[in-house]
Amino acid sequence: MSRNMKCIVKTSAGTGNLELLEKPIPLPGEGEVLIKVHLAAICGTDVHIKDWEEFASKRIIPPVTIGHEFCGEIISVGYGVNEKRVGELVSAESHIACHKCALCLDGKENLCINTRAIGVHIDGCFAEYITIPSENAYVCNPDISEVNNAMLEPLGVAVHAATKISLAGKTVVITGCGPIGLMAATVAKKLGSSKVICVEPNDYRAEAAYKMGADLVLNPFHFDIVQEIRQECEGIGPDVVLEFSGNAGAIKDATKYIRAGGKIIVGGLPANEISLNFTDIFYRGVNMYGLSGREMYHTWKIMTGLLNSGMDVSDCVSHILPMEEFDKAFQLIESGQALKILLRP
Ligand SMILES: NC(=O)c1ccc[n+]([C@@H]2O[C@H](COP(=O)([O-])OP(=O)(O)OC[C@H]3O[C@@H](n4cnc5c(N)ncnc54)[C@H](O)[C@@H]3O)[C@@H](O)[C@H]2O)c1
Ligand SMILES: [Zn+2]
Ligand SMILES: [Zn+2]
């Protein structure tokens, strides 16, 4: 093994400043595992870091290797970790919980008030090797394709949303067909939704939504979305909305077309504050649920079960590129002509 490895580092504050560098291969510390990264995926968070948006500038102290979605093989373990873990194929829960705060002690580690994140607070997976806490290295099924295994972390967000409430026999609207919304369409169908309607303005992504299982995809710029969706759902609106656009207009519309007593899972991250008419919500008995990350490790168990029983989300991948071509990958994402892009170290 050479002593150095290639990695993509946010080298300093400000827009851009992502560089392919060589760094020493890290050693696993106490309670950690060293993983050889097989395949990684670019997330919207990595784009926020590159563009140095508020989310990133408030959390990141450069230099840091970015990336948090991947699969790979454990090649060595630190003090206190069972040697038998060497050789395991794993993916990672990107949130490192403290296990000490009131929320962790209440079994809500995904809401830990001291959360640290891989590729944000500690070096990430856009590298040949990564060290993470052993507990965050979740064992993958080697019979599942590498592409699916590399996307367990974002798939977990879709699965978490789709399992917060029962979807069996329900009409479901998914707003935003980025990778997470697309995966949510596949999950909703797998969980027995009677009808999955996606809302997405980008034609390239709308086409992918049909491939991922949507029964109908509507462009919000071409339809009166509130009227059209109500009509498509027995004239009274859908049972459930899974919101993955982060778009203010899409969220406002959802509070208007959701049926009385319906449920809106809010997963998308809006850029700014959004004003809502609460009469649409409380008066009609609408429930809104905030969604953060994945339940540790309940969501992981469900999603691996779904994959083991034949679910496949690989159609949400548009490109697999060598890690050296990360600039091209980010440009493709920003062009809107890409879905999930995977990087191979
Ligand atoms: N809740 C969580 O724990 C969690 C975790 C990861 C990501 N996220 C958030 O989830 C969202 C989805 O992630 P992604 O990676 O798929 O993002 P993405 O940015 O690739 O997808 C968002 C999609 O919404 C579409 N959109 C824009 N305006 C719209 C409108 N008016 N109506 C419908 N769709 C519209 C865009 O064209 C795009 O395809 C993001 O906001 C992201 O920040 C949340
Ligand atoms: Zn992510
Ligand atoms: Zn905690």
XYZ file of C-alpha atoms and ligand atoms in Angstrom:
391
model
C 0.000 0.000 0.000
C 1.417 3.412 -0.941
C 1.441 5.844 1.970
C -0.429 8.590 0.152
C -3.901 8.710 -1.332
C -5.809 10.995 -3.674
C -8.672 13.013 -2.221
C -10.908 15.976 -3.055
C -10.365 18.703 -0.489
C -12.203 21.944 0.228
C -8.976 23.810 0.735
C -10.238 27.198 1.939
C -13.386 29.245 2.584
C -15.238 30.804 -0.357
C -16.737 29.645 -3.634
C -14.941 26.779 -5.401
C -11.617 25.929 -3.767
C -12.005 22.202 -4.342
C -8.713 20.525 -5.207
C -7.535 17.022 -5.956
C -4.695 16.556 -3.466
C -2.486 13.812 -2.100
C -2.713 13.185 1.636
C -1.355 10.407 3.841
C -3.653 7.411 4.217
C -5.211 7.894 7.672
C -4.811 5.386 10.494
C -7.972 4.223 12.260
C -8.124 5.656 15.781
C -9.763 4.060 18.806
C -13.221 2.771 17.865
C -12.656 3.511 14.162
C -12.352 1.505 10.959
C -10.250 2.247 7.869
C -12.237 1.717 4.662
C -11.015 1.473 1.077
C -13.633 3.453 -0.852
C -15.027 1.531 -3.853
C -17.626 3.991 -5.115
C -18.842 7.378 -3.841
C -21.807 9.589 -4.723
C -22.101 13.359 -4.981
C -24.818 14.897 -2.796
C -26.423 18.338 -2.887
C -24.516 19.005 0.340
C -21.217 18.681 -1.562
C -22.493 21.272 -4.038
C -23.449 23.591 -1.125
C -19.904 23.149 0.233
C -18.344 23.902 -3.138
C -20.521 27.015 -3.549
C -19.840 27.995 0.091
C -23.505 28.540 0.868
C -24.566 29.466 4.409
C -25.096 25.791 5.315
C -21.422 25.117 4.566
C -19.815 28.315 5.800
C -21.488 27.871 9.218
C -20.231 24.316 9.677
C -16.997 23.714 7.808
C -13.488 24.603 8.836
C -11.270 23.945 5.771
C -9.252 22.072 4.801
C -11.559 19.061 4.808
C -11.994 16.143 2.410
C -15.622 16.221 1.269
C -18.140 13.448 0.442
C -20.255 11.233 2.689
C -22.129 8.784 0.420
C -20.158 5.657 -0.481
C -19.531 1.966 -0.127
C -16.205 0.251 0.418
C -14.319 -2.441 2.276
C -12.951 -2.323 5.825
C -9.240 -2.984 5.565
C -8.102 -2.353 9.134
C -9.571 -1.498 12.523
C -8.498 0.687 15.433
C -8.165 -0.149 19.114
C -11.328 -1.666 20.574
C -12.894 -2.733 17.244
C -13.374 -6.427 16.536
C -10.740 -7.645 14.023
C -13.480 -9.706 12.382
C -14.785 -6.520 10.775
C -11.814 -6.541 8.355
C -13.109 -7.558 4.919
C -16.680 -6.357 5.509
C -18.353 -4.438 2.677
C -19.876 -1.350 4.278
C -21.632 1.934 3.629
C -21.850 4.762 6.179
C -24.413 6.534 8.273
C -23.058 10.038 7.727
C -24.272 11.476 11.052
C -22.037 10.782 14.019
C -24.207 10.954 17.144
C -22.822 11.796 20.597
C -24.868 9.161 22.530
C -24.857 11.503 25.514
C -27.370 14.289 24.796
C -31.041 14.147 25.843
C -32.166 13.272 22.308
C -29.630 10.467 21.855
C -30.644 9.064 25.244
C -34.263 9.234 24.031
C -33.390 7.015 21.047
C -33.432 9.913 18.552
C -29.800 9.828 17.450
C -30.738 11.317 14.060
C -31.675 14.495 15.952
C -28.569 14.543 18.192
C -27.762 18.110 19.211
C -24.025 17.427 18.953
C -24.126 15.701 15.540
C -20.931 15.707 13.540
C -21.090 14.795 9.867
C -18.727 12.885 7.619
C -17.288 15.104 4.878
C -18.327 18.204 6.850
C -16.785 18.034 10.337
C -14.426 15.136 9.642
C -12.677 14.056 6.418
C -15.041 12.443 3.922
C -15.179 9.759 1.268
C -14.039 11.533 -1.917
C -10.762 9.792 -1.265
C -9.188 6.399 -1.748
C -9.495 5.688 1.986
C -11.574 7.010 4.869
C -11.673 6.437 8.627
C -15.029 6.584 10.435
C -16.387 5.341 13.768
C -16.974 1.600 13.569
C -20.632 2.009 14.584
C -21.252 4.222 11.515
C -19.964 1.532 9.125
C -23.146 -0.330 8.162
C -22.687 -3.784 6.650
C -23.883 -4.064 3.011
C -25.158 -7.105 1.216
C -22.460 -7.930 -1.390
C -25.197 -9.444 -3.612
C -26.754 -5.986 -3.995
C -25.138 -3.969 -6.800
C -22.304 -1.644 -5.854
C -24.298 1.278 -7.283
C -27.195 0.650 -4.884
C -24.827 0.125 -1.962
C -23.020 3.416 -2.688
C -26.336 5.289 -2.372
C -27.655 3.815 0.892
C -27.250 7.111 2.747
C -29.480 9.224 0.441
C -31.801 6.271 -0.156
C -32.224 6.216 3.619
C -33.678 9.736 3.508
C -36.290 8.587 0.970
C -37.031 5.430 2.975
C -37.280 7.396 6.225
C -39.836 9.736 4.600
C -41.821 6.891 3.062
C -41.974 4.926 6.316
C -42.937 7.777 8.657
C -46.543 6.967 7.751
C -48.116 3.956 6.034
C -48.199 4.342 2.242
C -50.053 1.113 1.420
C -53.025 1.893 -0.807
C -52.403 5.638 -0.489
C -52.178 8.333 -3.157
C -48.769 9.987 -2.879
C -47.386 13.164 -4.422
C -43.610 13.610 -4.522
C -42.402 17.161 -5.108
C -38.899 17.424 -6.593
C -37.312 14.669 -8.637
C -33.707 15.073 -7.665
C -32.068 11.791 -6.679
C -33.917 11.641 -3.332
C -37.369 12.343 -4.802
C -36.689 9.811 -7.573
C -35.717 7.145 -5.056
C -38.798 8.038 -3.004
C -40.961 7.236 -6.060
C -39.488 3.736 -6.274
C -39.846 3.218 -2.512
C -43.465 4.451 -2.476
C -44.426 2.017 -5.253
C -42.608 -0.808 -3.499
C -44.524 -0.010 -0.288
C -47.843 -0.279 -2.107
C -48.920 3.292 -2.904
C -51.941 3.203 -5.184
C -50.776 6.176 -7.239
C -47.509 8.107 -7.252
C -47.609 11.566 -8.823
C -44.329 13.459 -9.143
C -44.001 17.212 -9.578
C -40.822 18.321 -11.364
C -40.072 21.206 -13.759
C -36.916 19.678 -15.291
C -37.906 17.476 -18.265
C -34.791 15.310 -18.022
C -35.603 14.478 -14.403
C -39.333 14.110 -15.150
C -38.474 11.377 -17.661
C -36.367 9.616 -15.042
C -39.304 9.739 -12.603
C -41.363 7.560 -14.953
C -38.459 5.084 -15.072
C -38.326 5.080 -11.260
C -41.997 4.140 -10.977
C -44.069 7.361 -11.074
C -47.569 6.917 -12.514
C -47.756 10.555 -13.562
C -45.269 13.434 -13.657
C -46.494 17.030 -13.752
C -44.506 20.121 -14.660
C -45.520 22.865 -12.189
C -44.913 25.510 -14.863
C -47.336 23.896 -17.328
C -50.274 23.056 -15.043
C -52.418 24.568 -12.358
C -50.844 22.105 -9.956
C -53.362 22.504 -7.127
C -56.336 21.861 -9.389
C -54.660 19.114 -11.440
C -53.457 17.120 -8.429
C -56.802 17.378 -6.628
C -58.503 16.060 -9.763
C -56.045 13.176 -10.093
C -56.724 12.189 -6.462
C -60.484 11.633 -6.247
C -61.140 15.383 -6.455
C -59.965 15.864 -2.840
C -56.160 15.658 -3.107
C -53.576 13.045 -2.164
C -53.274 11.242 1.162
C -49.578 12.055 1.430
C -46.993 14.490 0.054
C -43.283 13.711 0.252
C -41.592 17.085 -0.234
C -38.098 16.888 -1.719
C -37.790 20.079 -3.758
C -37.091 22.628 -1.014
C -38.976 25.009 -3.317
C -41.237 27.573 -1.601
C -43.918 27.414 -4.307
C -44.007 23.615 -4.236
C -44.379 23.594 -0.432
C -47.142 26.229 -0.479
C -49.016 24.337 -3.216
C -48.748 21.108 -1.211
C -50.533 22.734 1.759
C -53.367 23.654 -0.614
C -53.869 20.410 -2.593
C -53.276 17.947 0.270
C -56.613 16.402 1.281
C -58.098 17.301 4.662
C -56.467 15.049 7.223
C -53.563 14.374 4.846
C -49.890 14.260 5.736
C -46.963 16.249 4.358
C -43.444 15.017 5.031
C -41.089 17.966 4.668
C -37.661 16.717 3.574
C -36.410 19.387 1.148
C -34.216 22.172 2.448
C -35.547 25.629 1.459
C -32.965 28.346 0.826
C -34.951 30.922 2.832
C -37.901 31.292 5.186
C -41.280 30.436 3.662
C -44.608 31.995 4.611
C -47.560 29.596 4.788
C -51.258 30.166 5.248
C -51.970 28.198 8.423
C -55.688 28.155 7.695
C -54.881 25.620 4.946
C -53.160 23.473 7.557
C -54.856 23.471 10.987
C -58.417 24.093 9.817
C -58.210 21.065 7.504
C -56.428 18.843 10.005
C -53.269 18.555 7.885
C -50.188 17.085 9.553
C -46.697 18.229 8.608
C -43.665 16.231 9.694
C -40.066 17.432 9.555
C -37.603 14.840 8.350
C -33.970 14.682 9.320
C -31.573 12.014 8.143
C -32.204 8.370 8.891
C -33.259 6.664 12.110
C -30.237 4.861 13.495
C -30.441 2.131 12.538
C -34.115 1.346 12.064
C -34.243 3.039 8.635
C -31.113 1.143 7.556
C -32.724 -2.158 8.465
C -35.845 -1.339 6.432
C -33.928 -0.145 3.388
C -31.609 -3.115 3.262
C -34.699 -5.313 3.587
C -36.308 -3.539 0.628
C -33.154 -3.938 -1.484
C -32.794 -7.573 -0.452
C -36.336 -8.177 -1.658
C -35.590 -6.839 -5.136
C -35.894 -3.052 -4.985
C -33.378 -1.310 -7.251
C -32.738 2.458 -7.380
C -29.825 2.397 -9.832
C -31.905 4.164 -12.524
C -31.392 7.406 -10.618
C -27.696 7.320 -11.571
C -26.849 9.227 -14.751
C -23.029 9.132 -14.696
C -20.173 7.206 -13.111
C -16.903 9.138 -13.451
C -13.336 8.733 -12.219
C -12.767 10.850 -9.095
C -10.246 12.999 -11.014
C -13.155 14.285 -13.138
C -14.964 15.854 -10.167
C -15.035 19.290 -11.856
C -16.945 17.844 -14.796
C -19.287 16.048 -12.379
C -20.163 19.257 -10.521
C -20.690 21.081 -13.842
C -23.050 18.333 -15.014
C -25.081 18.595 -11.788
C -25.313 22.360 -12.122
C -26.409 22.038 -15.778
C -29.538 20.153 -14.656
C -28.684 17.417 -17.179
C -27.716 14.857 -14.559
C -29.286 12.758 -11.843
C -27.054 11.116 -9.222
C -23.376 11.135 -10.193
C -21.016 8.562 -8.754
C -17.245 8.981 -8.456
C -14.789 6.122 -8.533
C -11.557 6.796 -6.599
N -34.225 15.875 5.246
C -32.988 15.403 5.113
O -32.420 14.767 6.011
C -32.272 15.633 3.841
C -31.106 14.923 3.526
C -30.499 15.159 2.294
C -31.038 16.105 1.416
N -32.152 16.810 1.791
C -32.807 17.790 0.905
O -33.727 17.066 0.117
C -33.931 17.747 -1.136
C -33.761 16.746 -2.263
O -32.408 16.346 -2.389
P -31.829 16.031 -3.841
O -30.415 15.657 -3.681
O -32.741 15.112 -4.555
O -31.908 17.549 -4.416
P -31.991 18.177 -5.862
O -31.665 19.618 -5.680
O -31.205 17.378 -6.839
O -33.539 18.046 -6.246
C -34.499 19.041 -6.088
C -35.438 18.953 -7.288
O -36.541 19.827 -7.062
C -36.903 20.328 -8.327
N -37.765 21.519 -8.215
C -37.409 22.836 -8.284
N -38.521 23.612 -8.225
C -39.584 22.784 -8.093
C -40.989 22.987 -7.984
N -41.529 24.213 -7.978
N -41.787 21.895 -7.879
C -41.255 20.664 -7.881
N -39.944 20.415 -7.998
C -39.109 21.462 -8.085
C -35.575 20.588 -9.025
O -35.724 20.711 -10.445
C -34.788 19.350 -8.614
O -34.902 18.307 -9.566
C -32.934 18.910 -1.127
O -33.625 20.100 -0.753
C -31.922 18.523 -0.080
O -31.313 19.653 0.513
C -32.774 16.571 2.960
Zn -26.003 13.163 1.206
Zn -26.476 13.280 20.993
